[in-house]
Each structure stands twice: as C-alpha cells, then as structure tokens.
Amino acid sequence: AMADYTRGVVALLEAESRLPATVREAAADAYQAREKELRKELQAACAEAEAAVRHDFETLVQPQLKAGADTATADAYRTAQTWPLNMHWATYKATTRRNGVFRLNMNEELTAPILKAVSVQWEQAFLSGLQRTLNKLQTRAEAAFTGFYPPLLDALTVAGVPASASSTLSSIRPDALMNTLSGTLAELKDAAGKQQRELSRGIEPLVQEKMGPGYVAATAEAGTGSHRRRGDLL
C-alpha cells in the first residue's frame, strides 16, 4: 500500500512540472474540496459516536446510579445497625476514630450496594455498548477513507490532470490509516475502562467524606452506654 501510494505521488510530481498553472491550481482545488468533505464526514461520525456514548450513560448508568443510591440508603442503615452488635466497643471506636477504616472498612460496606446496583449498566454502557459504538465509528471511517479517492480521481480528470499522472491513485488502499484508526479506537476503549474504574473508586471517598461528621460525633462519645450511643449516632 505504501509503495502504491509513493508511486502515485511520484507520478503526480513528475507530471506537475509539465502541467499548465491553471491545471495545477484546479487540481489543488479539487483535492482541497475533497479533503474538506472527508473531514466533515469524519467529524460527523465522531460526533455521532460521542452522542451514542453520552446517551448510553444518561439512559443506562445515571438512572441506575440514583436507584442504587436509594437502595443503599436503606441497606446502609441496616448495615450500620450490625456494627455495634458484631464489634467490640474498643474496635468500633478505633474504626470511627480512623474515619471508618480499621479492621473493617465501613465506607466500603456502605458503597457496595451502589456498585452492585449499577454493575450491569456499567458493563452495558462502557464495555459491550462502547464496543458497538466504536465498531460503527470504525466502519464509517473506513468507508470515508476508502471512498475518498474515486471522487478525487473524477475531479482531477475534470481539472485536466492526465490519467497517466493520476491513475495510480485508484490502486491505493488506506491500510496504514486503518491500522492507525484501529489502534486509536483500542486506546479509547482502554481509556473508557480506566475511567469507569476511577469513577467506581471515587464513590467510596465521597461516602467517607459525607460520613465524616458522624465519625467525629461517634468517636467523641465516652463513658457508660457510649457504645450504644455511638452506634445510634452513626
């Protein structure tokens, strides 16, 4: 493919010096017009892919995150009720003093129902759904690249460029561009997976931050009955 492309460029350059200035200008205009059309096609394909990803998140993931948070509210209360029953008072206090993390990670246990509720939607939006979107984007881009040359050849003919100079363009296959595109889309998928994991990990610190005042108040309890009051506060 690279050899075919090089031969085509050489043929065009060899012919260029023999072509009238008006033909060279017309050929340049033809290429720039076709390049502009290609750019618009690729930008439209990218915009459609971005909209599809956003739609999947807004319709699949975001509502389930809210539903998971509602479910977690009830689950968190029941979970917190078990802590003073299953933990020694000193261990319980040591945990609240350390913002919910000691031998037990309270924040992790409170976060679990949210992640459980949204796990299927994460997979649909960021794995299988994203792969379908990227496959469609690649197909559209490949079609745009492959379809770039025939109209260009027609335009060059109309511009007066001899077939001997432009005919080799018809055999060019954009394999190198396709390989680059495939690599870029693979990077996008990896980046989306990484972002998903970062978003998931970001929920627990937020829970810990919101629980902060409760941990402080629970830790401050002392004296007879403090273990029960600490559990009630938390």
PDB file of C-alpha atoms in Angstrom:
ATOM      1  CA  ALA A   1       0.000   0.000   0.000  1.00  0.00           C
ATOM      2  CA  MET A   2       2.821   2.388   0.873  1.00  0.00           C
ATOM      3  CA  ALA A   3       4.645   1.549  -2.362  1.00  0.00           C
ATOM      4  CA  ASP A   4       1.498   2.174  -4.397  1.00  0.00           C
ATOM      5  CA  TYR A   5       0.983   5.478  -2.620  1.00  0.00           C
ATOM      6  CA  THR A   6       4.599   6.529  -3.226  1.00  0.00           C
ATOM      7  CA  ARG A   7       4.395   5.665  -6.925  1.00  0.00           C
ATOM      8  CA  GLY A   8       1.225   7.691  -7.200  1.00  0.00           C
ATOM      9  CA  VAL A   9       2.810  10.713  -5.549  1.00  0.00           C
ATOM     10  CA  VAL A  10       5.905  10.435  -7.759  1.00  0.00           C
ATOM     11  CA  ALA A  11       3.735  10.256 -10.874  1.00  0.00           C
ATOM     12  CA  LEU A  12       1.820  13.338  -9.810  1.00  0.00           C
ATOM     13  CA  LEU A  13       5.016  15.254  -9.021  1.00  0.00           C
ATOM     14  CA  GLU A  14       6.619  14.303 -12.324  1.00  0.00           C
ATOM     15  CA  ALA A  15       3.528  15.421 -14.191  1.00  0.00           C
ATOM     16  CA  GLU A  16       3.104  18.598 -12.186  1.00  0.00           C
ATOM     17  CA  SER A  17       6.056  20.385 -13.758  1.00  0.00           C
ATOM     18  CA  ARG A  18       4.608  19.720 -17.201  1.00  0.00           C
ATOM     19  CA  LEU A  19       1.098  20.826 -16.380  1.00  0.00           C
ATOM     20  CA  PRO A  20      -0.104  24.369 -17.006  1.00  0.00           C
ATOM     21  CA  ALA A  21      -0.502  26.533 -13.940  1.00  0.00           C
ATOM     22  CA  THR A  22      -4.278  26.600 -14.393  1.00  0.00           C
ATOM     23  CA  VAL A  23      -4.414  22.800 -14.287  1.00  0.00           C
ATOM     24  CA  ARG A  24      -2.226  22.652 -11.196  1.00  0.00           C
ATOM     25  CA  GLU A  25      -4.457  25.165  -9.450  1.00  0.00           C
ATOM     26  CA  ALA A  26      -7.576  23.268 -10.470  1.00  0.00           C
ATOM     27  CA  ALA A  27      -6.067  20.007  -9.203  1.00  0.00           C
ATOM     28  CA  ALA A  28      -5.193  21.638  -5.876  1.00  0.00           C
ATOM     29  CA  ASP A  29      -8.717  22.998  -5.571  1.00  0.00           C
ATOM     30  CA  ALA A  30     -10.147  19.544  -6.331  1.00  0.00           C
ATOM     31  CA  TYR A  31      -8.055  17.905  -3.643  1.00  0.00           C
ATOM     32  CA  GLN A  32      -8.839  20.564  -1.049  1.00  0.00           C
ATOM     33  CA  ALA A  33     -12.554  20.290  -1.756  1.00  0.00           C
ATOM     34  CA  ARG A  34     -12.480  16.508  -1.387  1.00  0.00           C
ATOM     35  CA  GLU A  35     -10.361  16.758   1.749  1.00  0.00           C
ATOM     36  CA  LYS A  36     -12.891  19.171   3.233  1.00  0.00           C
ATOM     37  CA  GLU A  37     -15.700  16.703   2.537  1.00  0.00           C
ATOM     38  CA  LEU A  38     -13.710  13.881   4.139  1.00  0.00           C
ATOM     39  CA  ARG A  39     -13.066  15.980   7.215  1.00  0.00           C
ATOM     40  CA  LYS A  40     -16.792  16.728   7.548  1.00  0.00           C
ATOM     41  CA  GLU A  41     -17.656  13.037   7.209  1.00  0.00           C
ATOM     42  CA  LEU A  42     -15.170  12.046   9.917  1.00  0.00           C
ATOM     43  CA  GLN A  43     -16.266  14.832  12.243  1.00  0.00           C
ATOM     44  CA  ALA A  44     -19.901  13.783  11.837  1.00  0.00           C
ATOM     45  CA  ALA A  45     -19.007  10.148  12.590  1.00  0.00           C
ATOM     46  CA  CYS A  46     -17.107  11.166  15.730  1.00  0.00           C
ATOM     47  CA  ALA A  47     -19.943  13.416  16.890  1.00  0.00           C
ATOM     48  CA  GLU A  48     -22.441  10.580  16.416  1.00  0.00           C
ATOM     49  CA  ALA A  49     -20.240   8.194  18.397  1.00  0.00           C
ATOM     50  CA  GLU A  50     -19.850  10.711  21.212  1.00  0.00           C
ATOM     51  CA  ALA A  51     -23.610  11.248  21.316  1.00  0.00           C
ATOM     52  CA  ALA A  52     -24.179   7.478  21.482  1.00  0.00           C
ATOM     53  CA  VAL A  53     -21.809   7.091  24.423  1.00  0.00           C
ATOM     54  CA  ARG A  54     -23.421  10.012  26.225  1.00  0.00           C
ATOM     55  CA  HIS A  55     -26.891   8.600  25.564  1.00  0.00           C
ATOM     56  CA  ASP A  56     -25.917   5.196  26.960  1.00  0.00           C
ATOM     57  CA  PHE A  57     -24.572   6.789  30.119  1.00  0.00           C
ATOM     58  CA  GLU A  58     -27.581   9.037  30.627  1.00  0.00           C
ATOM     59  CA  THR A  59     -30.174   6.326  29.947  1.00  0.00           C
ATOM     60  CA  LEU A  60     -28.459   3.248  31.395  1.00  0.00           C
ATOM     61  CA  VAL A  61     -25.912   4.243  34.011  1.00  0.00           C
ATOM     62  CA  GLN A  62     -27.066   7.511  35.548  1.00  0.00           C
ATOM     63  CA  PRO A  63     -30.630   6.413  36.479  1.00  0.00           C
ATOM     64  CA  GLN A  64     -29.284   3.180  37.941  1.00  0.00           C
ATOM     65  CA  LEU A  65     -26.755   5.114  39.999  1.00  0.00           C
ATOM     66  CA  LYS A  66     -29.616   7.086  41.525  1.00  0.00           C
ATOM     67  CA  ALA A  67     -31.631   3.912  42.088  1.00  0.00           C
ATOM     68  CA  GLY A  68     -28.569   2.323  43.645  1.00  0.00           C
ATOM     69  CA  ALA A  69     -28.176   5.285  45.955  1.00  0.00           C
ATOM     70  CA  ASP A  70     -31.823   4.987  47.057  1.00  0.00           C
ATOM     71  CA  THR A  71     -31.381   1.280  47.708  1.00  0.00           C
ATOM     72  CA  ALA A  72     -28.109   1.920  49.503  1.00  0.00           C
ATOM     73  CA  THR A  73     -29.824   4.321  51.894  1.00  0.00           C
ATOM     74  CA  ALA A  74     -31.921   1.518  53.343  1.00  0.00           C
ATOM     75  CA  ASP A  75     -29.112  -1.022  53.107  1.00  0.00           C
ATOM     76  CA  ALA A  76     -26.664   1.334  54.785  1.00  0.00           C
ATOM     77  CA  TYR A  77     -28.943   1.776  57.780  1.00  0.00           C
ATOM     78  CA  ARG A  78     -29.295  -1.971  58.216  1.00  0.00           C
ATOM     79  CA  THR A  79     -25.547  -2.441  57.724  1.00  0.00           C
ATOM     80  CA  ALA A  80     -24.684   0.215  60.310  1.00  0.00           C
ATOM     81  CA  GLN A  81     -27.010  -1.446  62.814  1.00  0.00           C
ATOM     82  CA  THR A  82     -24.961  -4.646  62.681  1.00  0.00           C
ATOM     83  CA  TRP A  83     -21.643  -2.981  63.507  1.00  0.00           C
ATOM     84  CA  PRO A  84     -22.111  -2.373  67.250  1.00  0.00           C
ATOM     85  CA  LEU A  85     -23.582  -5.872  67.575  1.00  0.00           C
ATOM     86  CA  ASN A  86     -20.670  -7.606  65.889  1.00  0.00           C
ATOM     87  CA  MET A  87     -17.738  -5.441  67.015  1.00  0.00           C
ATOM     88  CA  HIS A  88     -16.066  -4.914  70.369  1.00  0.00           C
ATOM     89  CA  TRP A  89     -16.639  -1.391  71.648  1.00  0.00           C
ATOM     90  CA  ALA A  90     -12.927  -0.569  71.514  1.00  0.00           C
ATOM     91  CA  THR A  91     -12.604  -1.786  67.927  1.00  0.00           C
ATOM     92  CA  TYR A  92     -15.736   0.115  66.975  1.00  0.00           C
ATOM     93  CA  LYS A  93     -14.396   3.338  68.447  1.00  0.00           C
ATOM     94  CA  ALA A  94     -10.996   2.791  66.849  1.00  0.00           C
ATOM     95  CA  THR A  95     -12.765   2.452  63.499  1.00  0.00           C
ATOM     96  CA  THR A  96     -14.764   5.673  63.851  1.00  0.00           C
ATOM     97  CA  ARG A  97     -11.623   7.467  65.025  1.00  0.00           C
ATOM     98  CA  ARG A  98      -9.956   6.438  61.756  1.00  0.00           C
ATOM     99  CA  ASN A  99     -12.783   7.724  59.563  1.00  0.00           C
ATOM    100  CA  GLY A 100     -14.407   4.333  59.233  1.00  0.00           C
ATOM    101  CA  VAL A 101     -11.336   2.295  58.298  1.00  0.00           C
ATOM    102  CA  PHE A 102      -9.642  -0.075  60.730  1.00  0.00           C
ATOM    103  CA  ARG A 103     -10.107  -3.826  60.791  1.00  0.00           C
ATOM    104  CA  LEU A 104     -13.364  -3.166  58.981  1.00  0.00           C
ATOM    105  CA  ASN A 105     -13.857  -0.629  56.192  1.00  0.00           C
ATOM    106  CA  MET A 106     -17.246   0.906  56.943  1.00  0.00           C
ATOM    107  CA  ASN A 107     -17.122   3.130  53.879  1.00  0.00           C
ATOM    108  CA  GLU A 108     -16.556   0.158  51.606  1.00  0.00           C
ATOM    109  CA  GLU A 109     -19.526  -1.672  53.085  1.00  0.00           C
ATOM    110  CA  LEU A 110     -21.736   1.389  52.593  1.00  0.00           C
ATOM    111  CA  THR A 111     -20.556   1.759  48.987  1.00  0.00           C
ATOM    112  CA  ALA A 112     -21.094  -1.864  47.982  1.00  0.00           C
ATOM    113  CA  PRO A 113     -24.887  -1.597  47.344  1.00  0.00           C
ATOM    114  CA  ILE A 114     -24.363   1.311  44.921  1.00  0.00           C
ATOM    115  CA  LEU A 115     -21.748  -0.527  42.880  1.00  0.00           C
ATOM    116  CA  LYS A 116     -23.804  -3.719  42.924  1.00  0.00           C
ATOM    117  CA  ALA A 117     -26.870  -1.895  41.618  1.00  0.00           C
ATOM    118  CA  VAL A 118     -25.026  -0.307  38.713  1.00  0.00           C
ATOM    119  CA  SER A 119     -22.604  -3.088  37.719  1.00  0.00           C
ATOM    120  CA  VAL A 120     -24.745  -4.451  34.865  1.00  0.00           C
ATOM    121  CA  GLN A 121     -25.316  -0.964  33.443  1.00  0.00           C
ATOM    122  CA  TRP A 122     -21.592  -0.198  33.653  1.00  0.00           C
ATOM    123  CA  GLU A 123     -20.930  -3.268  31.522  1.00  0.00           C
ATOM    124  CA  GLN A 124     -23.626  -2.399  29.002  1.00  0.00           C
ATOM    125  CA  ALA A 125     -22.527   1.215  28.598  1.00  0.00           C
ATOM    126  CA  PHE A 126     -18.746   1.011  28.886  1.00  0.00           C
ATOM    127  CA  LEU A 127     -17.935  -2.455  27.542  1.00  0.00           C
ATOM    128  CA  SER A 128     -20.386  -4.074  25.143  1.00  0.00           C
ATOM    129  CA  GLY A 129     -22.189  -0.830  24.302  1.00  0.00           C
ATOM    130  CA  LEU A 130     -18.988   1.121  23.790  1.00  0.00           C
ATOM    131  CA  GLN A 131     -17.558  -1.642  21.603  1.00  0.00           C
ATOM    132  CA  ARG A 132     -20.607  -1.495  19.325  1.00  0.00           C
ATOM    133  CA  THR A 133     -20.277   2.278  19.076  1.00  0.00           C
ATOM    134  CA  LEU A 134     -16.568   2.110  18.263  1.00  0.00           C
ATOM    135  CA  ASN A 135     -17.131  -0.630  15.691  1.00  0.00           C
ATOM    136  CA  LYS A 136     -19.710   1.552  13.969  1.00  0.00           C
ATOM    137  CA  LEU A 137     -17.336   4.514  14.086  1.00  0.00           C
ATOM    138  CA  GLN A 138     -14.565   2.433  12.537  1.00  0.00           C
ATOM    139  CA  THR A 139     -16.859   1.191   9.776  1.00  0.00           C
ATOM    140  CA  ARG A 140     -17.915   4.734   8.916  1.00  0.00           C
ATOM    141  CA  ALA A 141     -14.331   5.984   8.968  1.00  0.00           C
ATOM    142  CA  GLU A 142     -13.127   3.137   6.765  1.00  0.00           C
ATOM    143  CA  ALA A 143     -15.911   3.862   4.290  1.00  0.00           C
ATOM    144  CA  ALA A 144     -14.984   7.544   4.273  1.00  0.00           C
ATOM    145  CA  PHE A 145     -11.293   6.825   3.668  1.00  0.00           C
ATOM    146  CA  THR A 146     -11.992   4.199   1.009  1.00  0.00           C
ATOM    147  CA  GLY A 147     -14.430   6.484  -0.746  1.00  0.00           C
ATOM    148  CA  PHE A 148     -12.008   9.381  -0.733  1.00  0.00           C
ATOM    149  CA  TYR A 149     -10.163   8.502  -3.959  1.00  0.00           C
ATOM    150  CA  PRO A 150     -12.794   7.780  -6.664  1.00  0.00           C
ATOM    151  CA  PRO A 151     -14.402  11.236  -6.467  1.00  0.00           C
ATOM    152  CA  LEU A 152     -10.923  12.769  -6.293  1.00  0.00           C
ATOM    153  CA  LEU A 153      -9.902  10.978  -9.481  1.00  0.00           C
ATOM    154  CA  ASP A 154     -13.038  12.238 -11.219  1.00  0.00           C
ATOM    155  CA  ALA A 155     -12.335  15.775 -10.037  1.00  0.00           C
ATOM    156  CA  LEU A 156      -8.716  15.587 -11.212  1.00  0.00           C
ATOM    157  CA  THR A 157      -9.895  14.412 -14.629  1.00  0.00           C
ATOM    158  CA  VAL A 158     -12.288  17.347 -14.828  1.00  0.00           C
ATOM    159  CA  ALA A 159      -9.403  19.619 -13.781  1.00  0.00           C
ATOM    160  CA  GLY A 160      -7.362  18.384 -16.770  1.00  0.00           C
ATOM    161  CA  VAL A 161      -4.879  16.169 -14.969  1.00  0.00           C
ATOM    162  CA  PRO A 162      -3.862  13.368 -17.392  1.00  0.00           C
ATOM    163  CA  ALA A 163      -4.770   9.807 -16.476  1.00  0.00           C
ATOM    164  CA  SER A 164      -1.090   8.836 -16.624  1.00  0.00           C
ATOM    165  CA  ALA A 165      -0.476  11.073 -13.634  1.00  0.00           C
ATOM    166  CA  SER A 166      -3.487  10.154 -11.531  1.00  0.00           C
ATOM    167  CA  SER A 167      -4.343   6.561 -12.445  1.00  0.00           C
ATOM    168  CA  THR A 168      -2.105   5.021  -9.761  1.00  0.00           C
ATOM    169  CA  LEU A 169      -4.244   6.681  -7.087  1.00  0.00           C
ATOM    170  CA  SER A 170      -7.048   4.241  -7.861  1.00  0.00           C
ATOM    171  CA  SER A 171      -4.978   1.338  -6.519  1.00  0.00           C
ATOM    172  CA  ILE A 172      -4.145   2.965  -3.200  1.00  0.00           C
ATOM    173  CA  ARG A 173      -5.523   1.212  -0.123  1.00  0.00           C
ATOM    174  CA  PRO A 174      -5.558   3.236   3.104  1.00  0.00           C
ATOM    175  CA  ASP A 175      -4.217   0.303   5.136  1.00  0.00           C
ATOM    176  CA  ALA A 176      -1.848   2.421   7.210  1.00  0.00           C
ATOM    177  CA  LEU A 177      -4.665   4.801   8.095  1.00  0.00           C
ATOM    178  CA  MET A 178      -6.901   1.884   9.033  1.00  0.00           C
ATOM    179  CA  ASN A 179      -4.244   0.431  11.326  1.00  0.00           C
ATOM    180  CA  THR A 180      -3.806   3.811  12.990  1.00  0.00           C
ATOM    181  CA  LEU A 181      -7.569   4.141  13.386  1.00  0.00           C
ATOM    182  CA  SER A 182      -7.867   0.663  14.927  1.00  0.00           C
ATOM    183  CA  GLY A 183      -5.097   1.472  17.380  1.00  0.00           C
ATOM    184  CA  THR A 184      -6.723   4.754  18.357  1.00  0.00           C
ATOM    185  CA  LEU A 185     -10.108   3.123  18.945  1.00  0.00           C
ATOM    186  CA  ALA A 186      -8.463   0.447  21.095  1.00  0.00           C
ATOM    187  CA  GLU A 187      -6.881   3.219  23.160  1.00  0.00           C
ATOM    188  CA  LEU A 188     -10.297   4.860  23.533  1.00  0.00           C
ATOM    189  CA  LYS A 189     -11.800   1.635  24.861  1.00  0.00           C
ATOM    190  CA  ASP A 190      -8.946   1.192  27.328  1.00  0.00           C
ATOM    191  CA  ALA A 191      -9.352   4.804  28.453  1.00  0.00           C
ATOM    192  CA  ALA A 192     -13.093   4.288  28.964  1.00  0.00           C
ATOM    193  CA  GLY A 193     -12.444   1.203  31.070  1.00  0.00           C
ATOM    194  CA  LYS A 194      -9.915   3.095  33.141  1.00  0.00           C
ATOM    195  CA  GLN A 195     -12.371   5.963  33.605  1.00  0.00           C
ATOM    196  CA  GLN A 196     -15.053   3.511  34.707  1.00  0.00           C
ATOM    197  CA  ARG A 197     -12.764   2.078  37.362  1.00  0.00           C
ATOM    198  CA  GLU A 198     -11.791   5.555  38.542  1.00  0.00           C
ATOM    199  CA  LEU A 199     -15.445   6.576  38.807  1.00  0.00           C
ATOM    200  CA  SER A 200     -16.218   3.448  40.795  1.00  0.00           C
ATOM    201  CA  ARG A 201     -13.308   4.069  43.131  1.00  0.00           C
ATOM    202  CA  GLY A 202     -14.418   7.669  43.534  1.00  0.00           C
ATOM    203  CA  ILE A 203     -17.683   6.712  45.238  1.00  0.00           C
ATOM    204  CA  GLU A 204     -16.093   5.360  48.417  1.00  0.00           C
ATOM    205  CA  PRO A 205     -14.105   8.535  49.238  1.00  0.00           C
ATOM    206  CA  LEU A 206     -17.308  10.537  48.742  1.00  0.00           C
ATOM    207  CA  VAL A 207     -19.159   8.274  51.191  1.00  0.00           C
ATOM    208  CA  GLN A 208     -16.305   8.659  53.666  1.00  0.00           C
ATOM    209  CA  GLU A 209     -16.424  12.437  53.329  1.00  0.00           C
ATOM    210  CA  LYS A 210     -20.186  12.549  53.952  1.00  0.00           C
ATOM    211  CA  MET A 211     -19.817  10.202  56.928  1.00  0.00           C
ATOM    212  CA  GLY A 212     -17.087  12.377  58.454  1.00  0.00           C
ATOM    213  CA  PRO A 213     -19.276  14.340  60.905  1.00  0.00           C
ATOM    214  CA  GLY A 214     -20.866  11.089  62.062  1.00  0.00           C
ATOM    215  CA  TYR A 215     -17.494   9.520  62.715  1.00  0.00           C
ATOM    216  CA  VAL A 216     -16.378  12.558  64.695  1.00  0.00           C
ATOM    217  CA  ALA A 217     -19.546  12.617  66.809  1.00  0.00           C
ATOM    218  CA  ALA A 218     -19.417   8.861  67.415  1.00  0.00           C
ATOM    219  CA  THR A 219     -15.764   8.981  68.468  1.00  0.00           C
ATOM    220  CA  ALA A 220     -16.468  11.753  70.973  1.00  0.00           C
ATOM    221  CA  GLU A 221     -18.861   9.535  72.963  1.00  0.00           C
ATOM    222  CA  ALA A 222     -17.392   8.210  76.228  1.00  0.00           C
ATOM    223  CA  GLY A 223     -18.489   6.668  79.493  1.00  0.00           C
ATOM    224  CA  THR A 224     -21.273   4.265  80.437  1.00  0.00           C
ATOM    225  CA  GLY A 225     -23.528   3.440  77.481  1.00  0.00           C
ATOM    226  CA  SER A 226     -21.207   5.125  74.979  1.00  0.00           C
ATOM    227  CA  HIS A 227     -21.059   2.053  72.727  1.00  0.00           C
ATOM    228  CA  ARG A 228     -24.826   2.093  72.272  1.00  0.00           C
ATOM    229  CA  ARG A 229     -24.911   5.849  71.769  1.00  0.00           C
ATOM    230  CA  ARG A 230     -22.042   5.628  69.330  1.00  0.00           C
ATOM    231  CA  GLY A 231     -23.987   3.097  67.282  1.00  0.00           C
ATOM    232  CA  ASP A 232     -27.116   5.231  67.399  1.00  0.00           C
ATOM    233  CA  LEU A 233     -25.213   8.324  66.251  1.00  0.00           C
ATOM    234  CA  LEU A 234     -23.559   6.559  63.380  1.00  0.00           C
TER     235      LEU A 234
END
